[in-house]
PDB file of C-alpha atoms and ligand atoms in Angstrom:
ATOM      1  CA  MET M 272       0.000   0.000   0.000  1.00  0.00           C
ATOM      2  CA  TYR M 273       1.424   3.357  -1.022  1.00  0.00           C
ATOM      3  CA  GLU M 274       0.835   6.514   0.949  1.00  0.00           C
ATOM      4  CA  THR M 275       1.221   8.970  -1.908  1.00  0.00           C
ATOM      5  CA  TRP M 276      -0.199   9.240  -5.416  1.00  0.00           C
ATOM      6  CA  GLU M 277       3.305   9.643  -6.816  1.00  0.00           C
ATOM      7  CA  GLU M 278       4.446   6.310  -5.380  1.00  0.00           C
ATOM      8  CA  LEU M 279       1.283   4.530  -6.484  1.00  0.00           C
ATOM      9  CA  GLU M 280       1.439   5.899 -10.035  1.00  0.00           C
ATOM     10  CA  LYS M 281       5.112   5.008 -10.268  1.00  0.00           C
ATOM     11  CA  SER M 282       4.418   1.446  -9.073  1.00  0.00           C
ATOM     12  CA  ILE M 283       1.976   0.800 -11.921  1.00  0.00           C
ATOM     13  CA  GLN M 284       4.064   2.289 -14.736  1.00  0.00           C
ATOM     14  CA  ASN M 285       5.570  -0.943 -16.056  1.00  0.00           C
ATOM     15  CA  CYS M 286       3.006  -3.324 -14.607  1.00  0.00           C
ATOM     16  CA  GLN M 287       3.136  -6.870 -15.959  1.00  0.00           C
ATOM     17  CA  LYS M 288       1.068  -8.565 -13.257  1.00  0.00           C
ATOM     18  CA  CYS M 289      -1.311 -10.069 -15.819  1.00  0.00           C
ATOM     19  CA  LYS M 290      -1.340 -10.777 -19.551  1.00  0.00           C
ATOM     20  CA  LEU M 291      -3.187  -7.571 -20.462  1.00  0.00           C
ATOM     21  CA  TYR M 292       0.120  -5.685 -20.542  1.00  0.00           C
ATOM     22  CA  LYS M 293       0.977  -7.487 -23.783  1.00  0.00           C
ATOM     23  CA  THR M 294      -1.795  -5.834 -25.784  1.00  0.00           C
ATOM     24  CA  ARG M 295      -2.244  -2.463 -24.080  1.00  0.00           C
ATOM     25  CA  GLN M 296      -1.277   0.876 -25.598  1.00  0.00           C
ATOM     26  CA  ASN M 297      -1.683   2.806 -22.367  1.00  0.00           C
ATOM     27  CA  ILE M 298      -2.389   2.070 -18.740  1.00  0.00           C
ATOM     28  CA  VAL M 299      -5.644   3.791 -17.790  1.00  0.00           C
ATOM     29  CA  PHE M 300      -4.919   4.686 -14.183  1.00  0.00           C
ATOM     30  CA  GLY M 301      -7.830   6.950 -13.260  1.00  0.00           C
ATOM     31  CA  THR M 302      -8.782  10.591 -13.425  1.00  0.00           C
ATOM     32  CA  GLY M 303     -10.458  13.396 -11.551  1.00  0.00           C
ATOM     33  CA  ASN M 304     -10.467  14.982  -8.130  1.00  0.00           C
ATOM     34  CA  LYS M 305      -8.125  13.093  -5.819  1.00  0.00           C
ATOM     35  CA  ASN M 306     -10.117  14.358  -2.819  1.00  0.00           C
ATOM     36  CA  ALA M 307     -13.517  13.578  -4.321  1.00  0.00           C
ATOM     37  CA  LYS M 308     -16.546  12.750  -2.158  1.00  0.00           C
ATOM     38  CA  ILE M 309     -17.880  10.594  -4.985  1.00  0.00           C
ATOM     39  CA  MET M 310     -15.903   7.953  -6.847  1.00  0.00           C
ATOM     40  CA  PHE M 311     -17.055   6.020  -9.939  1.00  0.00           C
ATOM     41  CA  ILE M 312     -15.742   2.542 -10.693  1.00  0.00           C
ATOM     42  CA  GLY M 313     -16.144   0.993 -14.145  1.00  0.00           C
ATOM     43  CA  GLU M 314     -14.983  -2.264 -15.614  1.00  0.00           C
ATOM     44  CA  GLY M 315     -11.956  -1.675 -17.800  1.00  0.00           C
ATOM     45  CA  PRO M 316     -10.700   0.488 -20.653  1.00  0.00           C
ATOM     46  CA  GLY M 317     -12.145   0.158 -24.149  1.00  0.00           C
ATOM     47  CA  ALA M 318     -10.369   1.029 -27.394  1.00  0.00           C
ATOM     48  CA  ASP M 319     -10.670   4.822 -26.982  1.00  0.00           C
ATOM     49  CA  GLU M 320      -9.529   4.729 -23.361  1.00  0.00           C
ATOM     50  CA  ASP M 321      -6.578   2.501 -24.278  1.00  0.00           C
ATOM     51  CA  LYS M 322      -5.587   5.008 -26.961  1.00  0.00           C
ATOM     52  CA  GLN M 323      -5.972   8.094 -24.758  1.00  0.00           C
ATOM     53  CA  GLY M 324      -4.985   6.702 -21.358  1.00  0.00           C
ATOM     54  CA  GLU M 325      -8.112   8.095 -19.712  1.00  0.00           C
ATOM     55  CA  PRO M 326     -11.241   6.324 -18.449  1.00  0.00           C
ATOM     56  CA  PHE M 327     -14.665   6.795 -20.035  1.00  0.00           C
ATOM     57  CA  VAL M 328     -13.724   8.935 -23.030  1.00  0.00           C
ATOM     58  CA  GLY M 329     -15.476   6.764 -25.649  1.00  0.00           C
ATOM     59  CA  ARG M 330     -19.178   6.344 -26.446  1.00  0.00           C
ATOM     60  CA  ALA M 331     -20.136   5.044 -23.011  1.00  0.00           C
ATOM     61  CA  GLY M 332     -18.196   7.886 -21.405  1.00  0.00           C
ATOM     62  CA  LYS M 333     -19.942  10.516 -23.511  1.00  0.00           C
ATOM     63  CA  LEU M 334     -23.284   9.094 -22.427  1.00  0.00           C
ATOM     64  CA  MET M 335     -22.131   9.176 -18.815  1.00  0.00           C
ATOM     65  CA  ASN M 336     -21.107  12.833 -19.246  1.00  0.00           C
ATOM     66  CA  MET M 337     -24.596  13.627 -20.536  1.00  0.00           C
ATOM     67  CA  ALA M 338     -26.141  11.951 -17.496  1.00  0.00           C
ATOM     68  CA  PHE M 339     -23.749  13.929 -15.260  1.00  0.00           C
ATOM     69  CA  ASP M 340     -24.977  17.157 -16.895  1.00  0.00           C
ATOM     70  CA  ILE M 341     -28.602  16.198 -16.297  1.00  0.00           C
ATOM     71  CA  VAL M 342     -28.158  15.509 -12.575  1.00  0.00           C
ATOM     72  CA  GLY M 343     -25.569  18.241 -11.947  1.00  0.00           C
ATOM     73  CA  ILE M 344     -22.419  16.206 -11.378  1.00  0.00           C
ATOM     74  CA  LYS M 345     -19.235  17.828 -12.651  1.00  0.00           C
ATOM     75  CA  ARG M 346     -16.824  15.279 -14.090  1.00  0.00           C
ATOM     76  CA  GLU M 347     -13.850  17.151 -12.654  1.00  0.00           C
ATOM     77  CA  GLU M 348     -15.250  17.041  -9.111  1.00  0.00           C
ATOM     78  CA  VAL M 349     -15.496  13.217  -8.965  1.00  0.00           C
ATOM     79  CA  TYR M 350     -12.821  10.532  -9.290  1.00  0.00           C
ATOM     80  CA  ILE M 351     -13.194   7.858 -11.995  1.00  0.00           C
ATOM     81  CA  ALA M 352     -11.316   4.550 -12.198  1.00  0.00           C
ATOM     82  CA  ASN M 353     -11.777   0.980 -13.374  1.00  0.00           C
ATOM     83  CA  ILE M 354     -11.444  -2.547 -11.976  1.00  0.00           C
ATOM     84  CA  VAL M 355      -8.677  -3.296 -14.517  1.00  0.00           C
ATOM     85  CA  LYS M 356      -6.304  -0.630 -15.787  1.00  0.00           C
ATOM     86  CA  CYS M 357      -5.461  -2.239 -19.125  1.00  0.00           C
ATOM     87  CA  ARG M 358      -7.818  -3.010 -21.972  1.00  0.00           C
ATOM     88  CA  PRO M 359      -9.158  -6.549 -22.246  1.00  0.00           C
ATOM     89  CA  PRO M 360      -8.802  -7.368 -25.985  1.00  0.00           C
ATOM     90  CA  GLY M 361     -11.997  -7.116 -27.981  1.00  0.00           C
ATOM     91  CA  ASN M 362     -13.754  -5.473 -25.017  1.00  0.00           C
ATOM     92  CA  ARG M 363     -14.349  -8.791 -23.321  1.00  0.00           C
ATOM     93  CA  ASN M 364     -14.945  -8.812 -19.568  1.00  0.00           C
ATOM     94  CA  PRO M 365     -11.793  -8.934 -17.460  1.00  0.00           C
ATOM     95  CA  GLU M 366     -10.956 -12.485 -16.431  1.00  0.00           C
ATOM     96  CA  GLU M 367     -10.812 -13.371 -12.759  1.00  0.00           C
ATOM     97  CA  ASP M 368      -7.001 -13.494 -12.537  1.00  0.00           C
ATOM     98  CA  GLU M 369      -6.745 -10.132 -14.343  1.00  0.00           C
ATOM     99  CA  ALA M 370      -9.181  -8.466 -11.941  1.00  0.00           C
ATOM    100  CA  SER M 371      -7.579 -10.021  -8.870  1.00  0.00           C
ATOM    101  CA  SER M 372      -4.048  -9.006  -9.832  1.00  0.00           C
ATOM    102  CA  CYS M 373      -5.183  -5.423 -10.547  1.00  0.00           C
ATOM    103  CA  ILE M 374      -7.582  -4.798  -7.669  1.00  0.00           C
ATOM    104  CA  ASP M 375      -4.929  -3.689  -5.174  1.00  0.00           C
ATOM    105  CA  TYR M 376      -4.228  -0.605  -7.298  1.00  0.00           C
ATOM    106  CA  LEU M 377      -7.899   0.313  -7.043  1.00  0.00           C
ATOM    107  CA  ARG M 378      -7.974  -0.405  -3.294  1.00  0.00           C
ATOM    108  CA  ASN M 379      -5.031   1.930  -2.914  1.00  0.00           C
ATOM    109  CA  GLN M 380      -6.820   4.602  -4.973  1.00  0.00           C
ATOM    110  CA  VAL M 381      -9.905   4.293  -2.731  1.00  0.00           C
ATOM    111  CA  ILE M 382      -7.746   4.655   0.388  1.00  0.00           C
ATOM    112  CA  LEU M 383      -6.090   7.782  -1.012  1.00  0.00           C
ATOM    113  CA  VAL M 384      -9.303   9.423  -2.309  1.00  0.00           C
ATOM    114  CA  LYS M 385     -11.341   8.540   0.825  1.00  0.00           C
ATOM    115  CA  PRO M 386     -14.720   8.903  -0.926  1.00  0.00           C
ATOM    116  CA  GLU M 387     -18.005   8.943   0.999  1.00  0.00           C
ATOM    117  CA  ILE M 388     -19.822   7.378  -1.931  1.00  0.00           C
ATOM    118  CA  ILE M 389     -18.720   4.861  -4.555  1.00  0.00           C
ATOM    119  CA  VAL M 390     -20.875   4.368  -7.638  1.00  0.00           C
ATOM    120  CA  LEU M 391     -20.379   0.869  -9.064  1.00  0.00           C
ATOM    121  CA  LEU M 392     -20.924   0.887 -12.814  1.00  0.00           C
ATOM    122  CA  GLY M 393     -22.210  -2.513 -13.869  1.00  0.00           C
ATOM    123  CA  SER M 394     -21.875  -6.109 -12.842  1.00  0.00           C
ATOM    124  CA  VAL M 395     -18.074  -6.471 -13.052  1.00  0.00           C
ATOM    125  CA  ALA M 396     -17.514  -3.539 -10.672  1.00  0.00           C
ATOM    126  CA  LEU M 397     -20.298  -4.719  -8.364  1.00  0.00           C
ATOM    127  CA  LYS M 398     -19.074  -8.306  -8.070  1.00  0.00           C
ATOM    128  CA  ASN M 399     -15.423  -7.417  -7.674  1.00  0.00           C
ATOM    129  CA  ILE M 400     -16.062  -4.789  -5.006  1.00  0.00           C
ATOM    130  CA  LEU M 401     -19.055  -6.042  -3.004  1.00  0.00           C
ATOM    131  CA  GLY M 402     -18.921  -9.768  -3.776  1.00  0.00           C
ATOM    132  CA  LYS M 403     -19.966 -12.404  -6.263  1.00  0.00           C
ATOM    133  CA  GLU M 404     -23.309 -12.891  -4.508  1.00  0.00           C
ATOM    134  CA  TYR M 405     -24.520  -9.496  -5.750  1.00  0.00           C
ATOM    135  CA  GLY M 406     -26.396  -9.218  -9.044  1.00  0.00           C
ATOM    136  CA  ILE M 407     -26.745  -5.894 -10.833  1.00  0.00           C
ATOM    137  CA  THR M 408     -30.441  -6.241 -11.734  1.00  0.00           C
ATOM    138  CA  ALA M 409     -31.497  -6.751  -8.110  1.00  0.00           C
ATOM    139  CA  SER M 410     -28.922  -4.396  -6.593  1.00  0.00           C
ATOM    140  CA  ARG M 411     -29.059  -1.307  -8.771  1.00  0.00           C
ATOM    141  CA  GLY M 412     -30.514   1.789  -7.183  1.00  0.00           C
ATOM    142  CA  LYS M 413     -30.116   0.420  -3.646  1.00  0.00           C
ATOM    143  CA  TRP M 414     -27.542   1.744  -1.203  1.00  0.00           C
ATOM    144  CA  VAL M 415     -25.130  -0.714   0.378  1.00  0.00           C
ATOM    145  CA  GLU M 416     -23.045   0.456   3.340  1.00  0.00           C
ATOM    146  CA  LYS M 417     -19.720  -1.216   3.950  1.00  0.00           C
ATOM    147  CA  LYS M 418     -16.880  -0.054   6.184  1.00  0.00           C
ATOM    148  CA  GLY M 419     -18.143   3.521   6.288  1.00  0.00           C
ATOM    149  CA  ILE M 420     -18.557   3.880   2.508  1.00  0.00           C
ATOM    150  CA  GLN M 421     -21.950   4.164   0.805  1.00  0.00           C
ATOM    151  CA  TYR M 422     -22.075   2.129  -2.400  1.00  0.00           C
ATOM    152  CA  MET M 423     -24.592   2.768  -5.173  1.00  0.00           C
ATOM    153  CA  PRO M 424     -24.647   0.018  -7.794  1.00  0.00           C
ATOM    154  CA  THR M 425     -26.067   1.061 -11.162  1.00  0.00           C
ATOM    155  CA  TRP M 426     -26.002   0.091 -14.831  1.00  0.00           C
ATOM    156  CA  HIS M 427     -22.781   0.315 -16.767  1.00  0.00           C
ATOM    157  CA  PRO M 428     -23.221   3.213 -19.238  1.00  0.00           C
ATOM    158  CA  ALA M 429     -22.519   0.820 -22.150  1.00  0.00           C
ATOM    159  CA  ALA M 430     -25.699  -1.054 -21.141  1.00  0.00           C
ATOM    160  CA  LEU M 431     -27.655   2.157 -21.809  1.00  0.00           C
ATOM    161  CA  LEU M 432     -26.401   2.126 -25.382  1.00  0.00           C
ATOM    162  CA  ARG M 433     -27.927  -1.314 -25.843  1.00  0.00           C
ATOM    163  CA  ASP M 434     -31.171  -0.718 -23.934  1.00  0.00           C
ATOM    164  CA  GLU M 435     -32.725   2.760 -23.924  1.00  0.00           C
ATOM    165  CA  SER M 436     -35.081   1.926 -21.053  1.00  0.00           C
ATOM    166  CA  LYS M 437     -32.135   1.729 -18.674  1.00  0.00           C
ATOM    167  CA  LYS M 438     -31.298   5.405 -19.178  1.00  0.00           C
ATOM    168  CA  ILE M 439     -34.010   6.667 -16.853  1.00  0.00           C
ATOM    169  CA  GLU M 440     -32.945   4.183 -14.154  1.00  0.00           C
ATOM    170  CA  PHE M 441     -29.339   5.286 -14.488  1.00  0.00           C
ATOM    171  CA  ILE M 442     -30.382   8.935 -14.075  1.00  0.00           C
ATOM    172  CA  LYS M 443     -32.535   8.046 -11.055  1.00  0.00           C
ATOM    173  CA  ASP M 444     -29.624   6.210  -9.415  1.00  0.00           C
ATOM    174  CA  LEU M 445     -27.332   9.184  -9.976  1.00  0.00           C
ATOM    175  CA  MET M 446     -30.018  11.501  -8.558  1.00  0.00           C
ATOM    176  CA  GLN M 447     -29.957   9.478  -5.334  1.00  0.00           C
ATOM    177  CA  VAL M 448     -26.214  10.054  -5.172  1.00  0.00           C
ATOM    178  CA  VAL M 449     -26.584  13.800  -5.672  1.00  0.00           C
ATOM    179  CA  GLU M 450     -29.412  13.985  -3.117  1.00  0.00           C
ATOM    180  CA  TYR M 451     -27.399  12.006  -0.545  1.00  0.00           C
ATOM    181  CA  LYS M 452     -24.534  14.433  -0.959  1.00  0.00           C
ATOM    182  CA  LEU M 453     -26.814  17.466  -0.640  1.00  0.00           C
ATOM    183  CA  GLU M 454     -28.364  16.139   2.582  1.00  0.00           C
ATOM    184  CA  LYS M 455     -24.979  15.960   4.281  1.00  0.00           C
TER     185      LYS M 455
HETATM  186  N1  URA U 281     -15.982   1.114 -19.936  1.00  0.00           N
HETATM  187  C1  URA U 281     -15.431   0.999 -18.697  1.00  0.00           C
HETATM  188  O1  URA U 281     -15.844   0.188 -17.884  1.00  0.00           O
HETATM  189  N2  URA U 281     -14.435   1.817 -18.388  1.00  0.00           N
HETATM  190  C2  URA U 281     -13.951   2.730 -19.218  1.00  0.00           C
HETATM  191  O2  URA U 281     -13.043   3.430 -18.846  1.00  0.00           O
HETATM  192  C3  URA U 281     -14.552   2.826 -20.494  1.00  0.00           C
HETATM  193  C4  URA U 281     -15.547   2.007 -20.823  1.00  0.00           C
END
């Protein structure tokens, strides 16, 4: 566990803990406010993120930005990261060994950011953070408290591209996050 961002970022620079290093263009570490109250966790970089080295800059990210605008979240005031930092080829889900060898980087990021709220984007984030027994359909929109952090599971923004009806649920889940923050 590293106590500074500099040390943590340095430790990941030449990471070869899993096979994803062989096909990556860039490590997608994370972005945003390092003292954010709200953190978003996705699954893993896609092609655009791999190219640019930044999370959620492709189609799903643009949709997420639009949802942020609607509910009044500023992208620069939150912190955004993924379960795996390197792109799984062909946008497949990260495999178990890939997620487990990468998760300590994310744990370290959470410790450094100290968020009050973590929004889990989709099933991969949900299962890797809260446990395999959670399913996204039953869990989305419902707060889970664990070790002093409030978790809000919701759809992955890419799911909204496939199914329009999920958009309104995604917005509602984000509204709960904004309202929780306003109440405090
Ligand atoms: N999907 C993710 O889960 N993360 C990204 O950074 C981009 C797309």
